[in-house]
Amino acid sequence: DKVRRFDVEELRESTNSMDKDFLLGTGGFGPVFRMSEPDARDGLLCVKFGLGAARGDAVGQGHEEFQNEVKLLFLWEHPRVVSLKGVCEGEIPCLVYEHMQWGS
């Protein structure tokens, strides 16, 4: 399996309940946090929590945009684009990426 499925509680736990010390940035889709421990399979990861999509905000990305991002990153690989490592499609949609320590 190229992309793993995660549970939102597992992702919350891995970011110390979205602790601000783990916050890497914020965008229209929601905040991005680094995970507290390297993943045994994929190394350092980060999580984009789709809080805008969960709230249904007009300014946040919606479900369709979430699906489009998943499809695009699943199909497209490039050395300058982070790799999609997992998704969570529950109440709060989440995307799990490789963490680029010195990148964006």
mmCIF file of N, CA and C in Angstrom:
data_model
loop_
_atom_site.group_PDB
_atom_site.id
_atom_site.type_symbol
_atom_site.label_atom_id
_atom_site.label_comp_id
_atom_site.label_asym_id
_atom_site.label_seq_id
_atom_site.Cartn_x
_atom_site.Cartn_y
_atom_site.Cartn_z
ATOM 1 N N ASP A 1 0.839 -1.196 0.000
ATOM 2 C CA ASP A 1 0.000 0.000 0.000
ATOM 3 C C ASP A 1 0.874 1.246 0.000
ATOM 4 N N LYS A 2 0.622 2.132 -0.946
ATOM 5 C CA LYS A 2 1.408 3.354 -1.051
ATOM 6 C C LYS A 2 0.997 4.379 0.014
ATOM 7 N N VAL A 3 -0.294 4.500 0.252
ATOM 8 C CA VAL A 3 -0.814 5.485 1.219
ATOM 9 C C VAL A 3 -1.549 4.748 2.325
ATOM 10 N N ARG A 4 -1.157 5.031 3.567
ATOM 11 C CA ARG A 4 -1.780 4.375 4.716
ATOM 12 C C ARG A 4 -3.013 5.141 5.183
ATOM 13 N N ARG A 5 -3.877 4.444 5.871
ATOM 14 C CA ARG A 5 -5.057 5.068 6.496
ATOM 15 C C ARG A 5 -4.759 5.230 7.984
ATOM 16 N N PHE A 6 -4.999 6.433 8.472
ATOM 17 C CA PHE A 6 -4.781 6.744 9.877
ATOM 18 C C PHE A 6 -6.106 7.071 10.538
ATOM 19 N N ASP A 7 -6.159 6.918 11.839
ATOM 20 C CA ASP A 7 -7.289 7.319 12.669
ATOM 21 C C ASP A 7 -6.959 8.702 13.233
ATOM 22 N N VAL A 8 -7.946 9.588 13.301
ATOM 23 C CA VAL A 8 -7.694 10.952 13.765
ATOM 24 C C VAL A 8 -7.153 10.978 15.195
ATOM 25 N N GLU A 9 -7.595 10.053 16.037
ATOM 26 C CA GLU A 9 -7.086 10.016 17.415
ATOM 27 C C GLU A 9 -5.601 9.653 17.447
ATOM 28 N N GLU A 10 -5.198 8.749 16.577
ATOM 29 C CA GLU A 10 -3.783 8.383 16.454
ATOM 30 C C GLU A 10 -2.952 9.606 16.042
ATOM 31 N N LEU A 11 -3.494 10.412 15.125
ATOM 32 C CA LEU A 11 -2.780 11.595 14.663
ATOM 33 C C LEU A 11 -2.757 12.688 15.727
ATOM 34 N N ARG A 12 -3.844 12.843 16.451
ATOM 35 C CA ARG A 12 -3.853 13.819 17.558
ATOM 36 C C ARG A 12 -2.802 13.442 18.597
ATOM 37 N N GLU A 13 -2.763 12.151 18.941
ATOM 38 C CA GLU A 13 -1.795 11.675 19.929
ATOM 39 C C GLU A 13 -0.360 11.900 19.448
ATOM 40 N N SER A 14 -0.122 11.675 18.170
ATOM 41 C CA SER A 14 1.230 11.809 17.628
ATOM 42 C C SER A 14 1.705 13.262 17.561
ATOM 43 N N THR A 15 0.779 14.215 17.746
ATOM 44 C CA THR A 15 1.130 15.637 17.761
ATOM 45 C C THR A 15 0.923 16.253 19.146
ATOM 46 N N ASN A 16 0.849 15.389 20.158
ATOM 47 C CA ASN A 16 0.587 15.844 21.535
ATOM 48 C C ASN A 16 -0.664 16.719 21.590
ATOM 49 N N SER A 17 -1.752 16.227 21.024
ATOM 50 C CA SER A 17 -3.042 16.938 20.971
ATOM 51 C C SER A 17 -2.912 18.292 20.284
ATOM 52 N N MET A 18 -2.206 18.280 19.168
ATOM 53 C CA MET A 18 -1.977 19.492 18.366
ATOM 54 C C MET A 18 -1.300 20.585 19.186
ATOM 55 N N ASP A 19 -0.286 20.197 19.939
ATOM 56 C CA ASP A 19 0.494 21.118 20.766
ATOM 57 C C ASP A 19 1.161 22.177 19.890
ATOM 58 N N LYS A 20 1.095 23.434 20.301
ATOM 59 C CA LYS A 20 1.658 24.530 19.495
ATOM 60 C C LYS A 20 3.166 24.380 19.295
ATOM 61 N N ASP A 21 3.849 23.636 20.165
ATOM 62 C CA ASP A 21 5.281 23.405 19.981
ATOM 63 C C ASP A 21 5.563 22.504 18.780
ATOM 64 N N PHE A 22 4.553 21.801 18.293
ATOM 65 C CA PHE A 22 4.699 20.921 17.137
ATOM 66 C C PHE A 22 4.188 21.576 15.849
ATOM 67 N N LEU A 23 3.633 22.791 15.967
ATOM 68 C CA LEU A 23 3.055 23.497 14.825
ATOM 69 C C LEU A 23 4.147 23.934 13.850
ATOM 70 N N LEU A 24 3.983 23.566 12.578
ATOM 71 C CA LEU A 24 4.923 23.959 11.529
ATOM 72 C C LEU A 24 4.397 25.127 10.708
ATOM 73 N N GLY A 25 3.075 25.228 10.584
ATOM 74 C CA GLY A 25 2.480 26.288 9.779
ATOM 75 C C GLY A 25 0.989 26.116 9.675
ATOM 76 N N THR A 26 0.362 27.055 8.956
ATOM 77 C CA THR A 26 -1.081 27.041 8.800
ATOM 78 C C THR A 26 -1.436 27.473 7.386
ATOM 79 N N GLY A 27 -2.486 26.884 6.851
ATOM 80 C CA GLY A 27 -2.954 27.253 5.516
ATOM 81 C C GLY A 27 -4.459 27.253 5.476
ATOM 82 N N GLY A 28 -5.025 27.370 4.282
ATOM 83 C CA GLY A 28 -6.476 27.397 4.123
ATOM 84 C C GLY A 28 -7.145 26.115 4.570
ATOM 85 N N PHE A 29 -6.438 25.011 4.434
ATOM 86 C CA PHE A 29 -6.993 23.713 4.820
ATOM 87 C C PHE A 29 -6.947 23.521 6.323
ATOM 88 N N GLY A 30 -5.931 24.087 6.980
ATOM 89 C CA GLY A 30 -5.785 23.937 8.420
ATOM 90 C C GLY A 30 -4.327 23.894 8.824
ATOM 91 N N PRO A 31 -4.069 23.664 10.106
ATOM 92 C CA PRO A 31 -2.703 23.672 10.624
ATOM 93 C C PRO A 31 -1.920 22.406 10.253
ATOM 94 N N VAL A 32 -0.597 22.558 10.184
ATOM 95 C CA VAL A 32 0.308 21.442 9.902
ATOM 96 C C VAL A 32 1.218 21.271 11.119
ATOM 97 N N PHE A 33 1.267 20.037 11.626
ATOM 98 C CA PHE A 33 2.076 19.717 12.804
ATOM 99 C C PHE A 33 3.068 18.615 12.470
ATOM 100 N N ARG A 34 4.227 18.668 13.081
ATOM 101 C CA ARG A 34 5.149 17.536 12.964
ATOM 102 C C ARG A 34 4.712 16.492 13.970
ATOM 103 N N MET A 35 4.977 15.245 13.650
ATOM 104 C CA MET A 35 4.650 14.154 14.571
ATOM 105 C C MET A 35 5.779 14.026 15.587
ATOM 106 N N SER A 36 5.443 13.619 16.795
ATOM 107 C CA SER A 36 6.409 13.595 17.892
ATOM 108 C C SER A 36 7.490 12.543 17.736
ATOM 109 N N GLU A 37 7.195 11.443 17.085
ATOM 110 C CA GLU A 37 8.161 10.343 16.923
ATOM 111 C C GLU A 37 8.258 9.948 15.461
ATOM 112 N N PRO A 38 9.456 9.595 14.996
ATOM 113 C CA PRO A 38 9.567 9.089 13.621
ATOM 114 C C PRO A 38 8.756 7.813 13.446
ATOM 115 N N ASP A 39 8.153 7.676 12.297
ATOM 116 C CA ASP A 39 7.397 6.480 11.948
ATOM 117 C C ASP A 39 8.380 5.375 11.581
ATOM 118 N N ALA A 40 8.116 4.157 12.026
ATOM 119 C CA ALA A 40 9.025 3.040 11.766
ATOM 120 C C ALA A 40 9.191 2.793 10.269
ATOM 121 N N ARG A 41 8.151 3.019 9.515
ATOM 122 C CA ARG A 41 8.185 2.739 8.075
ATOM 123 C C ARG A 41 8.640 3.937 7.244
ATOM 124 N N ASP A 42 8.179 5.129 7.604
ATOM 125 C CA ASP A 42 8.377 6.294 6.736
ATOM 126 C C ASP A 42 9.243 7.407 7.320
ATOM 127 N N GLY A 43 9.776 7.251 8.508
ATOM 128 C CA GLY A 43 10.631 8.290 9.095
ATOM 129 C C GLY A 43 9.829 9.455 9.648
ATOM 130 N N LEU A 44 10.391 10.662 9.520
ATOM 131 C CA LEU A 44 9.731 11.850 10.049
ATOM 132 C C LEU A 44 8.533 12.229 9.193
ATOM 133 N N LEU A 45 7.405 12.448 9.857
ATOM 134 C CA LEU A 45 6.170 12.791 9.163
ATOM 135 C C LEU A 45 5.555 14.042 9.755
ATOM 136 N N CYS A 46 4.666 14.664 9.007
ATOM 137 C CA CYS A 46 3.867 15.771 9.526
ATOM 138 C C CYS A 46 2.416 15.549 9.107
ATOM 139 N N VAL A 47 1.517 16.216 9.804
ATOM 140 C CA VAL A 47 0.076 16.029 9.604
ATOM 141 C C VAL A 47 -0.583 17.365 9.311
ATOM 142 N N LYS A 48 -1.375 17.412 8.254
ATOM 143 C CA LYS A 48 -2.193 18.583 7.949
ATOM 144 C C LYS A 48 -3.607 18.230 8.374
ATOM 145 N N PHE A 49 -4.097 18.898 9.427
ATOM 146 C CA PHE A 49 -5.453 18.670 9.930
ATOM 147 C C PHE A 49 -6.424 19.557 9.162
ATOM 148 N N GLY A 50 -7.426 18.965 8.540
ATOM 149 C CA GLY A 50 -8.393 19.706 7.737
ATOM 150 C C GLY A 50 -9.487 20.320 8.569
ATOM 151 N N LEU A 51 -9.126 21.222 9.456
ATOM 152 C CA LEU A 51 -10.130 21.823 10.338
ATOM 153 C C LEU A 51 -11.101 22.703 9.580
ATOM 154 N N GLY A 52 -10.648 23.366 8.517
ATOM 155 C CA GLY A 52 -11.551 24.167 7.686
ATOM 156 C C GLY A 52 -12.606 23.295 7.034
ATOM 157 N N ALA A 53 -12.189 22.135 6.544
ATOM 158 C CA ALA A 53 -13.136 21.210 5.906
ATOM 159 C C ALA A 53 -14.084 20.625 6.941
ATOM 160 N N ALA A 54 -13.571 20.369 8.146
ATOM 161 C CA ALA A 54 -14.405 19.793 9.202
ATOM 162 C C ALA A 54 -15.479 20.784 9.644
ATOM 163 N N ARG A 55 -15.120 22.074 9.706
ATOM 164 C CA ARG A 55 -16.082 23.093 10.117
ATOM 165 C C ARG A 55 -17.013 23.482 8.987
ATOM 166 N N GLY A 56 -16.591 23.206 7.740
ATOM 167 C CA GLY A 56 -17.390 23.623 6.590
ATOM 168 C C GLY A 56 -17.276 25.113 6.340
ATOM 169 N N ASP A 57 -16.162 25.712 6.768
ATOM 170 C CA ASP A 57 -15.958 27.141 6.575
ATOM 171 C C ASP A 57 -15.898 27.492 5.097
ATOM 172 N N ALA A 58 -16.406 28.655 4.767
ATOM 173 C CA ALA A 58 -16.307 29.133 3.393
ATOM 174 C C ALA A 58 -14.850 29.388 3.021
ATOM 175 N N VAL A 59 -14.023 29.773 3.991
ATOM 176 C CA VAL A 59 -12.614 30.068 3.702
ATOM 177 C C VAL A 59 -11.748 28.821 3.732
ATOM 178 N N GLY A 60 -12.209 27.774 4.364
ATOM 179 C CA GLY A 60 -11.431 26.541 4.446
ATOM 180 C C GLY A 60 -11.672 25.660 3.243
ATOM 181 N N GLN A 61 -10.709 24.759 2.976
ATOM 182 C CA GLN A 61 -10.907 23.822 1.882
ATOM 183 C C GLN A 61 -12.015 22.855 2.241
ATOM 184 N N GLY A 62 -12.817 22.524 1.290
ATOM 185 C CA GLY A 62 -13.899 21.584 1.504
ATOM 186 C C GLY A 62 -13.508 20.172 1.132
ATOM 187 N N HIS A 63 -14.486 19.295 1.189
ATOM 188 C CA HIS A 63 -14.264 17.882 0.930
ATOM 189 C C HIS A 63 -13.717 17.637 -0.484
ATOM 190 N N GLU A 64 -14.245 18.354 -1.468
ATOM 191 C CA GLU A 64 -13.796 18.161 -2.847
ATOM 192 C C GLU A 64 -12.320 18.533 -3.009
ATOM 193 N N GLU A 65 -11.907 19.640 -2.392
ATOM 194 C CA GLU A 65 -10.513 20.055 -2.469
ATOM 195 C C GLU A 65 -9.607 19.044 -1.778
ATOM 196 N N PHE A 66 -10.081 18.492 -0.655
ATOM 197 C CA PHE A 66 -9.329 17.453 0.054
ATOM 198 C C PHE A 66 -9.112 16.249 -0.860
ATOM 199 N N GLN A 67 -10.178 15.787 -1.502
ATOM 200 C CA GLN A 67 -10.088 14.639 -2.406
ATOM 201 C C GLN A 67 -9.153 14.922 -3.578
ATOM 202 N N ASN A 68 -9.212 16.142 -4.118
ATOM 203 C CA ASN A 68 -8.338 16.503 -5.233
ATOM 204 C C ASN A 68 -6.872 16.494 -4.821
ATOM 205 N N GLU A 69 -6.575 16.993 -3.641
ATOM 206 C CA GLU A 69 -5.194 16.993 -3.163
ATOM 207 C C GLU A 69 -4.695 15.566 -2.961
ATOM 208 N N VAL A 70 -5.523 14.708 -2.411
ATOM 209 C CA VAL A 70 -5.150 13.303 -2.222
ATOM 210 C C VAL A 70 -4.854 12.659 -3.570
ATOM 211 N N LYS A 71 -5.732 12.841 -4.541
ATOM 212 C CA LYS A 71 -5.544 12.242 -5.867
ATOM 213 C C LYS A 71 -4.270 12.743 -6.532
ATOM 214 N N LEU A 72 -4.074 14.055 -6.491
ATOM 215 C CA LEU A 72 -2.905 14.653 -7.125
ATOM 216 C C LEU A 72 -1.612 14.125 -6.512
ATOM 217 N N LEU A 73 -1.520 14.140 -5.199
ATOM 218 C CA LEU A 73 -0.289 13.703 -4.533
ATOM 219 C C LEU A 73 -0.092 12.194 -4.626
ATOM 220 N N PHE A 74 -1.178 11.459 -4.729
ATOM 221 C CA PHE A 74 -1.067 10.005 -4.878
ATOM 222 C C PHE A 74 -0.460 9.647 -6.236
ATOM 223 N N LEU A 75 -0.848 10.381 -7.262
ATOM 224 C CA LEU A 75 -0.417 10.073 -8.623
ATOM 225 C C LEU A 75 0.902 10.729 -9.020
ATOM 226 N N TRP A 76 1.231 11.852 -8.399
ATOM 227 C CA TRP A 76 2.360 12.656 -8.848
ATOM 228 C C TRP A 76 3.505 12.570 -7.867
ATOM 229 N N GLU A 77 4.659 12.162 -8.352
ATOM 230 C CA GLU A 77 5.862 12.129 -7.523
ATOM 231 C C GLU A 77 6.912 13.010 -8.167
ATOM 232 N N HIS A 78 7.533 13.853 -7.347
ATOM 233 C CA HIS A 78 8.569 14.768 -7.823
ATOM 234 C C HIS A 78 9.498 15.047 -6.657
ATOM 235 N N PRO A 79 10.803 15.165 -6.904
ATOM 236 C CA PRO A 79 11.752 15.386 -5.804
ATOM 237 C C PRO A 79 11.500 16.669 -5.010
ATOM 238 N N ARG A 80 10.810 17.635 -5.598
ATOM 239 C CA ARG A 80 10.575 18.914 -4.901
ATOM 240 C C ARG A 80 9.175 19.033 -4.314
ATOM 241 N N VAL A 81 8.458 17.935 -4.333
ATOM 242 C CA VAL A 81 7.103 17.916 -3.761
ATOM 243 C C VAL A 81 7.075 16.845 -2.676
ATOM 244 N N VAL A 82 6.516 17.197 -1.516
ATOM 245 C CA VAL A 82 6.449 16.218 -0.429
ATOM 246 C C VAL A 82 5.615 15.022 -0.855
ATOM 247 N N SER A 83 5.961 13.866 -0.312
ATOM 248 C CA SER A 83 5.228 12.641 -0.614
ATOM 249 C C SER A 83 4.080 12.457 0.357
ATOM 250 N N LEU A 84 2.932 12.102 -0.168
ATOM 251 C CA LEU A 84 1.776 11.780 0.655
ATOM 252 C C LEU A 84 1.989 10.382 1.227
ATOM 253 N N LYS A 85 1.968 10.273 2.553
ATOM 254 C CA LYS A 85 2.202 8.990 3.212
ATOM 255 C C LYS A 85 0.932 8.382 3.780
ATOM 256 N N GLY A 86 -0.091 9.224 4.035
ATOM 257 C CA GLY A 86 -1.313 8.684 4.603
ATOM 258 C C GLY A 86 -2.441 9.688 4.610
ATOM 259 N N VAL A 87 -3.643 9.183 4.881
ATOM 260 C CA VAL A 87 -4.838 10.013 4.953
ATOM 261 C C VAL A 87 -5.709 9.559 6.120
ATOM 262 N N CYS A 88 -6.559 10.455 6.543
ATOM 263 C CA CYS A 88 -7.610 10.155 7.507
ATOM 264 C C CYS A 88 -8.851 10.826 6.952
ATOM 265 N N GLU A 89 -9.891 10.051 6.694
ATOM 266 C CA GLU A 89 -11.087 10.595 6.059
ATOM 267 C C GLU A 89 -12.275 10.657 7.022
ATOM 268 N N GLY A 90 -11.993 10.806 8.293
ATOM 269 C CA GLY A 90 -13.056 10.846 9.290
ATOM 270 C C GLY A 90 -13.666 12.223 9.428
ATOM 271 N N GLU A 91 -14.134 12.508 10.613
ATOM 272 C CA GLU A 91 -14.772 13.790 10.924
ATOM 273 C C GLU A 91 -13.847 14.961 10.612
ATOM 274 N N ILE A 92 -12.565 14.787 10.931
ATOM 275 C CA ILE A 92 -11.550 15.784 10.592
ATOM 276 C C ILE A 92 -10.633 15.152 9.549
ATOM 277 N N PRO A 93 -10.757 15.539 8.284
ATOM 278 C CA PRO A 93 -9.884 14.960 7.274
ATOM 279 C C PRO A 93 -8.444 15.399 7.508
ATOM 280 N N CYS A 94 -7.511 14.479 7.329
ATOM 281 C CA CYS A 94 -6.099 14.772 7.556
ATOM 282 C C CYS A 94 -5.262 14.185 6.438
ATOM 283 N N LEU A 95 -4.164 14.856 6.147
ATOM 284 C CA LEU A 95 -3.174 14.369 5.196
ATOM 285 C C LEU A 95 -1.857 14.208 5.941
ATOM 286 N N VAL A 96 -1.175 13.101 5.733
ATOM 287 C CA VAL A 96 0.102 12.825 6.383
ATOM 288 C C VAL A 96 1.173 12.845 5.298
ATOM 289 N N TYR A 97 2.171 13.695 5.506
ATOM 290 C CA TYR A 97 3.244 13.887 4.540
ATOM 291 C C TYR A 97 4.585 13.516 5.142
ATOM 292 N N GLU A 98 5.567 13.308 4.242
ATOM 293 C CA GLU A 98 6.933 13.225 4.729
ATOM 294 C C GLU A 98 7.282 14.614 5.268
ATOM 295 N N HIS A 99 8.095 14.665 6.297
ATOM 296 C CA HIS A 99 8.492 15.947 6.882
ATOM 297 C C HIS A 99 9.824 16.349 6.277
ATOM 298 N N MET A 100 9.848 17.511 5.631
ATOM 299 C CA MET A 100 11.084 18.034 5.052
ATOM 300 C C MET A 100 11.645 19.037 6.041
ATOM 301 N N GLN A 101 12.658 18.613 6.774
ATOM 302 C CA GLN A 101 13.175 19.426 7.863
ATOM 303 C C GLN A 101 13.620 20.808 7.433
ATOM 304 N N TRP A 102 14.222 20.922 6.266
ATOM 305 C CA TRP A 102 14.722 22.223 5.808
ATOM 306 C C TRP A 102 13.950 22.733 4.608
ATOM 307 N N GLY A 103 12.776 22.195 4.397
ATOM 308 C CA GLY A 103 11.967 22.589 3.235
ATOM 309 C C GLY A 103 10.625 23.111 3.652
ATOM 310 N N SER A 104 9.687 23.094 2.723
ATOM 311 C CA SER A 104 8.352 23.565 3.046
ATOM 312 C C SER A 104 7.323 22.578 2.553
#
